[in-house]
Short mmCIF file of C-alpha atoms and ligand atoms in Angstrom, two decimals:
data_model
loop_
_atom_site.label_atom_id
_atom_site.label_comp_id
_atom_site.label_asym_id
_atom_site.label_seq_id
_atom_site.Cartn_x
_atom_site.Cartn_y
_atom_site.Cartn_z
CA MET A 1 -7.27 51.61 -68.22
CA THR A 2 -4.72 50.38 -70.55
CA ASP A 3 -2.20 48.51 -68.60
CA LYS A 4 -0.06 50.80 -69.90
CA GLU A 5 -2.08 53.78 -67.73
CA LEU A 6 -2.14 50.87 -65.13
CA PHE A 7 1.61 50.26 -65.23
CA LYS A 8 1.98 54.15 -64.32
CA HIS A 9 -0.06 54.59 -62.04
CA LEU A 10 0.58 51.08 -59.95
CA SER A 11 4.44 52.03 -60.69
CA TYR A 12 6.74 54.69 -59.29
CA THR A 13 9.18 56.68 -61.19
CA ARG A 14 11.30 59.34 -60.27
CA LYS A 15 10.61 62.46 -62.18
CA ASN A 16 13.55 64.98 -63.78
CA ALA A 17 12.35 68.04 -62.34
CA TYR A 18 13.54 70.44 -65.28
CA GLU A 19 11.54 69.05 -67.07
CA SER A 20 7.89 69.26 -64.39
CA MET A 21 8.75 73.20 -64.36
CA ASN A 22 6.48 75.55 -65.80
CA GLU A 23 8.22 78.72 -68.10
CA GLU A 24 7.48 80.85 -64.44
CA GLU A 25 8.97 78.36 -62.58
CA LYS A 26 12.09 78.17 -64.32
CA ARG A 27 12.62 82.30 -64.83
CA GLU A 28 12.62 82.55 -60.40
CA MET A 29 14.70 78.65 -60.76
CA PHE A 30 17.60 81.19 -62.47
CA GLU A 31 16.61 83.98 -61.46
CA LEU A 32 17.00 82.56 -57.62
CA CYS A 33 20.25 80.45 -58.67
CA ASP A 34 22.05 84.30 -59.77
CA GLU A 35 21.47 85.40 -55.87
CA TYR A 36 22.81 82.12 -54.79
CA ARG A 37 26.11 82.43 -56.55
CA GLU A 38 26.86 85.34 -54.45
CA PHE A 39 25.60 84.80 -51.94
CA LEU A 40 28.37 81.61 -52.19
CA ASN A 41 30.89 84.19 -53.25
CA GLU A 42 30.33 86.56 -50.18
CA GLY A 43 30.52 83.73 -47.92
CA LYS A 44 33.39 81.44 -47.86
CA THR A 45 33.57 80.74 -43.97
CA GLU A 46 31.03 80.60 -41.27
CA ARG A 47 31.45 83.60 -40.36
CA GLU A 48 31.11 85.47 -43.82
CA CYS A 49 27.49 83.11 -43.72
CA ALA A 50 26.28 84.26 -40.61
CA ALA A 51 27.69 87.84 -41.00
CA LYS A 52 25.83 87.19 -44.35
CA ALA A 53 22.68 86.11 -43.50
CA VAL A 54 22.13 88.85 -40.46
CA LYS A 55 22.27 90.87 -43.51
CA MET A 56 19.73 90.16 -45.55
CA ALA A 57 17.69 89.01 -42.42
CA GLU A 58 17.92 92.67 -41.21
CA LEU A 59 17.15 93.65 -45.32
CA CYS A 60 13.57 91.53 -44.38
CA GLY A 61 12.93 92.98 -41.20
CA PHE A 62 14.23 91.14 -38.78
CA LYS A 63 15.57 91.87 -35.96
CA ASP A 64 18.33 91.24 -33.46
CA ILE A 65 16.20 89.38 -30.65
CA ASN A 66 18.70 90.48 -28.28
CA THR A 67 17.54 94.49 -28.91
CA VAL A 68 13.61 92.76 -28.19
CA SER A 69 11.56 92.77 -25.07
CA SER A 70 9.15 90.79 -25.92
CA LEU A 71 7.53 89.11 -29.35
CA LYS A 72 4.01 88.83 -30.60
CA ALA A 73 2.22 86.49 -33.93
CA GLY A 74 3.83 87.92 -37.14
CA ASP A 75 7.11 89.49 -35.07
CA LYS A 76 10.42 87.96 -37.32
CA VAL A 77 13.92 87.67 -35.17
CA TYR A 78 17.14 86.20 -35.45
CA LYS A 79 19.29 85.34 -32.34
CA LEU A 80 23.34 85.51 -33.73
CA ASN A 81 25.32 82.95 -31.72
CA ARG A 82 29.59 83.66 -31.74
CA ASN A 83 29.11 85.25 -35.00
CA LYS A 84 29.28 82.25 -36.00
CA SER A 85 25.84 80.11 -35.83
CA ILE A 86 22.47 81.64 -36.28
CA LEU A 87 18.65 80.64 -35.92
CA LEU A 88 15.44 82.86 -37.22
CA ALA A 89 12.10 83.20 -36.08
CA VAL A 90 8.97 84.41 -37.48
CA ILE A 91 6.34 83.83 -35.02
CA GLY A 92 3.87 81.72 -35.70
CA SER A 93 0.08 83.09 -35.23
CA GLU A 94 -1.52 79.42 -32.96
CA ASP A 95 0.63 78.24 -29.60
CA ILE A 96 3.79 77.68 -29.78
CA LYS A 97 3.57 75.47 -27.80
CA ASN A 98 2.02 73.76 -30.79
CA GLY A 99 5.28 72.99 -31.58
CA ILE A 100 8.11 75.19 -33.89
CA ASN A 101 8.30 74.20 -37.94
CA LEU A 102 12.01 73.89 -38.00
CA VAL A 103 14.87 73.81 -40.73
CA GLY A 104 18.15 73.26 -39.72
CA ALA A 105 21.70 73.81 -42.09
CA HIS A 106 25.31 73.89 -41.43
CA ILE A 107 26.90 76.85 -43.03
CA ASP A 108 30.76 75.25 -42.45
CA SER A 109 32.82 73.60 -45.53
CA PRO A 110 35.48 71.84 -45.47
CA ARG A 111 38.64 73.54 -45.99
CA LEU A 112 42.39 73.73 -44.36
CA ASP A 113 42.45 76.13 -41.06
CA LEU A 114 46.08 77.26 -40.64
CA LYS A 115 48.12 75.89 -37.48
CA GLN A 116 47.91 78.24 -34.49
CA ASN A 117 51.96 78.74 -35.58
CA PRO A 118 51.61 78.40 -39.29
CA LEU A 119 54.49 80.69 -40.40
CA TYR A 120 58.05 79.67 -41.69
CA GLU A 121 60.99 80.05 -44.42
CA SER A 122 62.37 76.77 -45.76
CA ASP A 123 64.40 76.95 -49.74
CA GLY A 124 63.97 80.71 -49.89
CA MET A 125 60.36 80.61 -49.95
CA ALA A 126 57.80 81.52 -46.78
CA LEU A 127 54.72 78.76 -45.98
CA LEU A 128 52.11 78.43 -43.77
CA LYS A 129 51.29 75.29 -41.83
CA THR A 130 47.74 73.91 -42.52
CA HIS A 131 45.73 71.46 -40.79
CA TYR A 132 42.36 70.07 -42.54
CA TYR A 133 39.00 70.78 -41.77
CA GLY A 134 36.14 68.23 -42.06
CA GLY A 135 36.81 65.46 -44.86
CA ILE A 136 38.91 66.35 -47.32
CA LYS A 137 40.93 64.13 -50.33
CA LYS A 138 44.10 66.25 -49.89
CA TYR A 139 45.18 65.47 -53.35
CA GLN A 140 42.18 68.22 -54.60
CA TRP A 141 43.98 70.97 -52.81
CA THR A 142 46.67 71.43 -54.14
CA ALA A 143 47.87 73.31 -57.20
CA MET A 144 45.04 75.47 -57.32
CA PRO A 145 44.32 78.77 -56.33
CA LEU A 146 43.57 79.81 -52.80
CA ALA A 147 42.26 82.79 -50.65
CA ILE A 148 42.72 83.30 -46.91
CA HIS A 149 40.11 84.24 -45.15
CA GLY A 150 39.07 85.11 -40.75
CA VAL A 151 39.71 86.96 -38.12
CA ILE A 152 43.26 87.75 -36.32
CA PHE A 153 43.53 90.39 -33.27
CA THR A 154 46.59 92.49 -32.85
CA ASP A 155 48.91 93.44 -29.62
CA ASN A 156 46.13 95.87 -29.01
CA GLY A 157 42.86 93.82 -29.82
CA GLU A 158 42.24 95.03 -33.07
CA LYS A 159 40.25 92.38 -34.65
CA VAL A 160 41.13 91.96 -38.05
CA GLU A 161 39.20 90.17 -40.42
CA LEU A 162 40.95 88.86 -43.16
CA ASN A 163 40.30 88.76 -46.71
CA ILE A 164 43.23 88.13 -49.38
CA GLY A 165 42.70 86.01 -52.92
CA GLU A 166 39.10 87.17 -53.75
CA ASN A 167 39.74 90.89 -55.56
CA ASP A 168 40.34 90.00 -58.81
CA ASP A 169 44.21 92.46 -58.63
CA ASP A 170 44.93 90.51 -54.98
CA PRO A 171 47.38 88.05 -55.16
CA VAL A 172 46.54 84.48 -54.38
CA PHE A 173 48.15 81.40 -52.61
CA CYS A 174 48.87 77.62 -53.60
CA ILE A 175 49.97 74.44 -52.10
CA THR A 176 52.19 72.99 -54.84
CA ASP A 177 52.38 69.95 -56.32
CA LEU A 178 54.88 67.18 -57.50
CA LEU A 179 55.71 67.32 -61.18
CA PRO A 180 54.98 63.88 -62.81
CA HIS A 181 58.10 63.42 -64.00
CA LEU A 182 59.84 62.62 -60.50
CA ALA A 183 56.90 62.02 -58.89
CA LYS A 184 57.54 57.94 -59.50
CA ASP A 185 56.94 57.44 -55.67
CA GLN A 186 54.32 59.09 -54.64
CA MET A 187 52.50 57.86 -57.72
CA SER A 188 52.48 54.22 -56.62
CA LYS A 189 51.73 55.23 -53.14
CA LYS A 190 47.21 54.51 -52.45
CA MET A 191 45.20 57.73 -52.97
CA THR A 192 45.02 58.38 -48.95
CA ASP A 193 48.96 59.12 -48.47
CA GLY A 194 49.69 60.28 -52.00
CA ILE A 195 49.70 63.68 -50.22
CA GLU A 196 50.54 63.88 -46.78
CA GLY A 197 48.52 66.53 -44.09
CA GLU A 198 51.92 67.87 -42.45
CA SER A 199 52.70 68.46 -46.53
CA LEU A 200 49.40 70.88 -46.85
CA ASN A 201 51.92 73.70 -46.95
CA ILE A 202 50.98 77.48 -48.80
CA LEU A 203 53.43 79.17 -50.19
CA ILE A 204 52.87 83.14 -49.16
CA GLY A 205 56.25 84.52 -50.16
CA GLY A 206 59.24 84.71 -52.21
CA MET A 207 61.13 87.69 -52.12
CA PRO A 208 64.31 88.23 -49.46
CA ALA A 209 63.86 91.13 -47.11
CA GLU A 210 66.92 93.57 -48.51
CA THR A 211 69.29 93.00 -44.93
CA GLU A 212 71.99 91.93 -44.17
CA ASP A 213 71.34 91.26 -40.02
CA ILE A 214 68.78 88.15 -39.87
CA LYS A 215 69.14 84.88 -41.76
CA GLU A 216 65.10 83.93 -42.31
CA LYS A 217 65.48 86.67 -45.52
CA VAL A 218 61.95 86.11 -46.66
CA LYS A 219 59.49 85.07 -43.76
CA PHE A 220 61.17 88.50 -42.79
CA ALA A 221 59.79 90.01 -46.14
CA VAL A 222 56.59 88.49 -45.50
CA LEU A 223 56.03 90.12 -42.33
CA LYS A 224 56.80 93.54 -42.60
CA ILE A 225 53.86 93.30 -45.46
CA LEU A 226 51.61 91.36 -43.10
CA ASN A 227 52.29 93.80 -40.18
CA GLU A 228 52.41 96.95 -42.97
CA ARG A 229 49.03 95.75 -44.28
CA CYS A 230 47.02 93.92 -41.52
CA GLY A 231 49.43 95.60 -38.74
CA ILE A 232 49.89 92.15 -36.96
CA THR A 233 53.05 90.20 -35.93
CA GLU A 234 53.86 87.01 -35.77
CA ARG A 235 52.60 86.18 -32.64
CA ASN A 236 48.93 87.20 -33.04
CA PHE A 237 48.81 84.63 -35.45
CA LEU A 238 48.28 82.56 -31.90
CA SER A 239 45.26 83.25 -31.01
CA ALA A 240 43.79 83.82 -35.25
CA GLU A 241 41.13 81.51 -36.86
CA ILE A 242 42.79 81.70 -40.50
CA GLU A 243 40.46 79.28 -43.00
CA ILE A 244 42.21 78.84 -46.33
CA VAL A 245 39.45 78.09 -49.12
CA PRO A 246 40.02 78.36 -53.09
CA ALA A 247 40.10 81.50 -54.52
CA PHE A 248 37.74 81.03 -57.86
CA LYS A 249 34.39 82.24 -57.31
CA ALA A 250 30.78 80.07 -57.98
CA ARG A 251 30.52 79.87 -61.60
CA ASN A 252 27.59 78.35 -64.19
CA VAL A 253 28.94 75.01 -65.05
CA GLY A 254 26.93 73.66 -68.40
CA LEU A 255 26.63 75.21 -72.33
CA ASP A 256 23.03 74.77 -71.15
CA GLU A 257 23.92 76.25 -67.55
CA SER A 258 22.03 73.92 -65.43
CA PHE A 259 24.53 73.26 -62.91
CA ILE A 260 26.03 75.64 -60.56
CA GLY A 261 29.67 74.49 -59.65
CA ALA A 262 31.17 76.15 -56.24
CA TYR A 263 32.90 75.30 -53.13
CA GLY A 264 31.12 75.44 -50.29
CA GLN A 265 27.80 74.33 -51.53
CA ASP A 266 27.84 71.39 -48.87
CA ASP A 267 25.55 72.93 -47.20
CA ARG A 268 25.41 76.84 -48.31
CA VAL A 269 22.98 75.58 -51.05
CA CYS A 270 20.86 74.01 -48.21
CA ALA A 271 21.67 77.26 -45.84
CA TYR A 272 20.57 79.98 -48.37
CA THR A 273 17.74 78.10 -49.38
CA THR A 274 16.62 78.33 -46.12
CA LEU A 275 16.95 81.89 -45.43
CA LYS A 276 14.81 82.03 -48.90
CA GLY A 277 12.63 80.01 -47.05
CA ILE A 278 11.99 81.63 -43.83
CA PHE A 279 12.21 85.18 -45.68
CA ALA A 280 9.35 84.10 -48.28
CA VAL A 281 7.08 83.61 -45.17
CA LYS A 282 4.22 85.41 -44.06
CA ALA A 283 2.20 86.04 -41.06
CA PRO A 284 2.49 81.16 -40.34
CA LYS A 285 0.68 79.90 -38.20
CA LYS A 286 3.28 77.23 -37.11
CA THR A 287 6.18 79.57 -35.75
CA ALA A 288 9.26 79.44 -38.35
CA ALA A 289 12.40 78.89 -37.44
CA ALA A 290 15.34 78.67 -39.94
CA LEU A 291 18.90 77.52 -37.49
CA LEU A 292 21.80 78.02 -39.51
CA VAL A 293 25.11 76.03 -37.41
CA ASP A 294 28.47 75.84 -37.80
CA LYS A 295 30.80 72.18 -36.82
CA GLU A 296 28.52 70.09 -38.63
CA GLU A 297 31.57 68.93 -40.60
CA ILE A 298 33.91 67.51 -37.40
CA GLY A 299 30.64 66.03 -35.75
CA SER A 300 28.66 69.76 -35.16
CA MET A 301 30.68 70.22 -31.43
CA GLY A 302 31.02 72.65 -30.22
CA ASN A 303 29.23 75.65 -28.50
CA THR A 304 28.26 76.99 -32.03
CA GLY A 305 27.66 73.28 -33.31
CA MET A 306 24.23 71.79 -33.16
CA LEU A 307 25.06 69.52 -29.95
CA SER A 308 25.34 73.18 -27.81
CA ALA A 309 22.41 74.00 -25.59
CA SER A 310 22.40 77.27 -28.14
CA PHE A 311 19.41 75.82 -29.82
CA GLU A 312 17.70 74.48 -26.47
CA MET A 313 18.22 78.50 -24.10
CA THR A 314 17.05 79.86 -27.76
CA VAL A 315 13.42 78.37 -28.44
CA ALA A 316 13.67 79.42 -24.32
CA GLU A 317 14.07 82.92 -25.14
CA ILE A 318 11.36 83.03 -27.50
CA ILE A 319 8.76 81.82 -25.25
CA GLU A 320 9.91 83.70 -22.35
CA LYS A 321 9.84 86.96 -24.89
CA LEU A 322 6.06 85.50 -26.44
CA THR A 323 4.69 84.35 -23.17
CA GLY A 324 6.17 86.14 -20.05
CA LYS A 325 7.09 83.10 -18.47
CA CYS A 326 8.97 80.04 -19.88
CA SER A 327 9.45 76.51 -17.14
CA LEU A 328 11.32 73.33 -18.57
CA THR A 329 7.93 71.50 -19.18
CA ASP A 330 7.55 74.42 -21.40
CA ILE A 331 10.79 74.00 -23.51
CA ASN A 332 10.23 69.67 -23.51
CA THR A 333 6.99 70.40 -24.69
CA VAL A 334 7.68 73.10 -27.59
CA ILE A 335 10.47 71.22 -28.97
CA SER A 336 8.77 67.48 -28.89
CA ASN A 337 5.74 69.11 -30.65
CA SER A 338 8.18 70.48 -33.38
CA ARG A 339 9.18 69.35 -36.46
CA CYS A 340 12.53 69.79 -38.30
CA LEU A 341 13.79 69.54 -41.93
CA SER A 342 17.42 69.01 -41.17
CA SER A 343 18.54 70.32 -44.67
CA ASP A 344 22.11 69.14 -45.92
CA VAL A 345 23.02 68.01 -49.50
CA GLY A 346 23.30 64.12 -50.27
CA ALA A 347 25.00 62.16 -52.79
CA ALA A 348 24.47 62.76 -56.46
CA LEU A 349 24.53 59.48 -58.84
CA ASP A 350 27.94 60.53 -60.33
CA PRO A 351 28.33 58.86 -63.65
CA ASN A 352 31.92 58.46 -63.33
CA TYR A 353 31.20 56.68 -61.11
CA GLU A 354 28.25 54.54 -60.98
CA SER A 355 29.34 51.87 -58.98
CA VAL A 356 28.92 53.16 -55.83
CA SER A 357 25.32 53.45 -55.76
CA GLU A 358 22.49 51.52 -56.35
CA LYS A 359 20.57 53.26 -58.93
CA ASN A 360 17.28 52.44 -57.62
CA ASN A 361 18.04 54.28 -54.05
CA ALA A 362 20.12 56.76 -55.44
CA ALA A 363 19.78 60.38 -55.99
CA PHE A 364 19.59 62.20 -59.17
CA ALA A 365 20.95 65.51 -60.41
CA GLY A 366 17.87 67.24 -61.98
CA CYS A 367 15.28 65.18 -60.25
CA GLY A 368 14.59 67.92 -57.58
CA MET A 369 14.97 67.70 -53.95
CA VAL A 370 15.86 65.02 -51.81
CA LEU A 371 14.60 63.17 -48.67
CA MET A 372 16.96 60.91 -46.80
CA LYS A 373 15.00 58.96 -44.26
CA TYR A 374 18.22 57.60 -42.90
CA THR A 375 21.61 58.15 -43.00
CA GLY A 376 24.30 56.34 -41.30
CA ALA A 377 27.09 53.68 -42.48
CA ARG A 378 26.98 49.51 -42.59
CA GLY A 379 23.41 48.58 -40.81
CA LYS A 380 22.31 52.09 -40.64
CA SER A 381 24.72 53.32 -37.26
CA GLY A 382 24.41 56.52 -36.61
CA SER A 383 21.80 57.15 -38.40
CA SER A 384 17.72 58.55 -36.59
CA ASP A 385 16.11 57.10 -38.83
CA ALA A 386 12.87 58.65 -39.46
CA SER A 387 9.33 57.23 -38.96
CA ALA A 388 7.37 56.28 -41.66
CA GLU A 389 4.50 58.81 -40.22
CA PHE A 390 6.82 61.78 -40.61
CA VAL A 391 7.47 60.49 -43.92
CA TYR A 392 4.19 60.69 -45.31
CA ASP A 393 3.81 63.52 -43.71
CA ILE A 394 6.17 65.51 -44.94
CA GLY A 395 6.11 64.26 -48.76
CA LYS A 396 2.32 64.48 -48.02
CA ILE A 397 3.11 68.81 -47.82
CA LEU A 398 5.29 69.78 -50.99
CA ASP A 399 2.89 66.98 -53.44
CA ASN A 400 0.73 69.11 -52.62
CA ASP A 401 3.25 72.16 -53.57
CA GLY A 402 3.75 70.53 -56.34
CA VAL A 403 7.88 70.32 -55.28
CA ILE A 404 9.66 67.21 -57.47
CA TRP A 405 11.00 64.84 -54.95
CA GLN A 406 13.14 62.12 -54.41
CA THR A 407 14.40 59.74 -51.77
CA SER A 408 17.88 58.48 -51.63
CA GLU A 409 20.45 56.64 -49.22
CA LEU A 410 24.35 57.55 -48.97
CA GLY A 411 25.64 55.00 -51.83
CA LYS A 412 25.33 51.17 -51.76
CA VAL A 413 24.83 49.53 -48.34
CA ASP A 414 28.76 48.92 -47.09
CA GLN A 415 30.06 51.58 -49.29
CA GLY A 416 30.75 53.86 -46.69
CA GLY A 417 28.54 56.23 -45.46
CA GLY A 418 27.92 59.78 -43.36
CA GLY A 419 26.27 61.45 -41.00
CA THR A 420 24.48 64.95 -40.45
CA ILE A 421 22.60 67.17 -37.49
CA ALA A 422 19.32 65.20 -37.68
CA GLN A 423 20.81 62.05 -35.00
CA TYR A 424 21.14 65.83 -32.27
CA VAL A 425 18.44 66.42 -33.33
CA ALA A 426 16.50 63.56 -33.32
CA ASN A 427 17.58 62.83 -29.47
CA LEU A 428 15.92 66.37 -28.34
CA ASN A 429 12.65 64.44 -29.35
CA MET A 430 11.87 65.84 -32.59
CA ASP A 431 10.03 64.36 -35.60
CA VAL A 432 13.33 64.99 -38.09
CA ILE A 433 14.02 63.69 -41.45
CA ASP A 434 17.99 65.15 -43.99
CA CYS A 435 16.39 66.77 -46.74
CA GLY A 436 18.56 68.67 -49.60
CA VAL A 437 20.03 69.41 -52.72
CA PRO A 438 21.51 66.28 -54.60
CA VAL A 439 25.48 67.23 -54.89
CA LEU A 440 28.11 66.55 -57.28
CA SER A 441 31.74 66.09 -56.21
CA MET A 442 31.23 66.63 -52.78
CA HIS A 443 33.36 67.63 -50.07
CA SER A 444 35.52 68.57 -53.11
CA PRO A 445 37.12 72.59 -53.97
CA PHE A 446 34.26 72.77 -56.94
CA GLU A 447 30.91 70.73 -55.76
CA ILE A 448 28.42 70.68 -58.43
CA THR A 449 24.32 71.46 -58.17
CA ALA A 450 21.28 71.41 -60.51
CA LYS A 451 19.55 74.23 -60.67
CA SER A 452 16.72 72.82 -60.33
CA ASP A 453 17.29 70.78 -57.03
CA VAL A 454 18.20 74.34 -55.55
CA TYR A 455 14.92 75.74 -56.92
CA MET A 456 13.06 72.51 -55.13
CA ALA A 457 14.72 72.87 -52.66
CA TYR A 458 13.58 76.42 -51.95
CA ARG A 459 10.37 75.78 -52.57
CA SER A 460 10.54 73.07 -50.14
CA TYR A 461 11.30 74.69 -47.42
CA LEU A 462 8.68 77.48 -47.90
CA ALA A 463 6.01 74.58 -48.56
CA PHE A 464 6.96 73.55 -44.88
CA TYR A 465 7.28 76.57 -43.04
CA ASN A 466 3.68 77.27 -44.37
CA SER A 467 2.24 73.89 -43.95
CA LEU A 468 0.50 72.68 -40.20
MN1 LIG B 501 26.79 68.54 -44.83
MN1 LIG B 502 29.65 67.47 -44.98
#
C-alpha cells in the first residue's frame, strides 16, 4: 500500500452524492424530484399535506385504521389526526413487541397566519392583518406574490376550503415595502426591526363599492366579493384558520437543474421522502411507521404536534388491533424497543455566509443525507444527543445500502441553534437521531435543496424501514 492509499484508508472525506450515483440512480432521482415538486405545489399547508398523504396512501393500498377491526402482518393502515397530522404503518411479520421502525417528519412550515379579525380599510385600500408563524425573517415576506389557503366556516356551518392565488388566472396578494427613496430611516434600522410584525398586512383590495351610504367602501366591496365567491361574512373570520404562503410554484434551479427551489421544503422534503420510503416497503419484518406531525415550527405543542399523546394512542390502537389486547406494559415495551429517524432538514453550508459554519462539521448541499447526532444551542442545550451505538447502527444501515451520507451540526459553536421533534421522541424512551436533507435559505419563502440529497433521503428511509 502506498502512503497515498494508506491515507485514503485511514482518513475520512465527505463524498459528493452526484459523483457516487450511476445512471439508473440519476434517472430515479430526477423522476422522484419531478413528483416531489408536484407534492410541494399541492401541499402548501399542513392540512393540504395531510390530505395529500391520505390520497397517496390510499392509492398504495393503505386503509383508514378506523375502518379496520383487526390487523395482521403485511397490512397497511393510516391514522389521520384532526386533518393536520398522520401516522402510516405497514405491519411487520415479527412480534411488534420487538419495536417499530419509525420515521417522523413535520408538515407545518413558517408562514403568515391571518389574525382572527383581520380585515380593515386604510387610505382607500383593504388589508388583512397577519400574525407570523414560526421563525421567519420578516423582510423576506414583502414585495412578492402571496396566496391565501385555509379553512373558514360559513354562518350555517359549511366548511369552505380557501385556495386563492395558485392558479395562473387567480389574483395574488402582497405585502408592500417602502421605496428606497424614502427608506432612509428604515434602512438604518437593525434587520430585525426593519419590517415590524404589525406591518405585515396583506393588500387585498382597492376598488370602492358604488354606494353613498357607507364610509368603508373598499372594505364593503371586498366583503361582497368574499360573500359571492365563498359565502362568508366578516364574522366568519373569527373562527377561521387561514395561512398566507408564497404564490409561486416549486422550480428546478440551476442550468443543470441540480437544485429544487420552493416554499416549505422544511420539512416537506423529509415528509415526502418518508412517504415514498414507506410506500416502497414490501413485507417488512419490523413494523414500519411514518409520522407526519404539525406544529414543529412553534415548539411541537398542541394535539397535532409531537408532544401530543396521539402517537402513543395510535401505537396502542395498532397493538390492540394486532394482538386483541393492549396493556400499558405492551405500549411501553413497543415504544422503548422502537427506533426513530427524526427526519428534518439540516442547514447546508452557504458560500455566501461561510463564516457561520465550521467546515469539518457542516452539511454540504449535494453530499447526501445528513445525520445530526445532536442539535440544540450553546452547550448542546435542548438536544437529545443520539448515542454512539445508535449512530453507528444507522450509519451501518445506510452504508450497507450504498446511501451517501454526511454528518453535521447547526453552524459554529455558539452561533445560534435549533431543535426538532427528536428530543420529544427521545423522551418517550426511544432511540432517535435527526437526519434529513441539507437546505439553503432555510425558513425563507424560497428554500433550496439538492436533488441528490432528496434522493438519498428517500433511499435512507427505505433502507431503515427494511432494517432489523
Ligand atoms: Mn424542520
Ligand atoms: Mn424549521
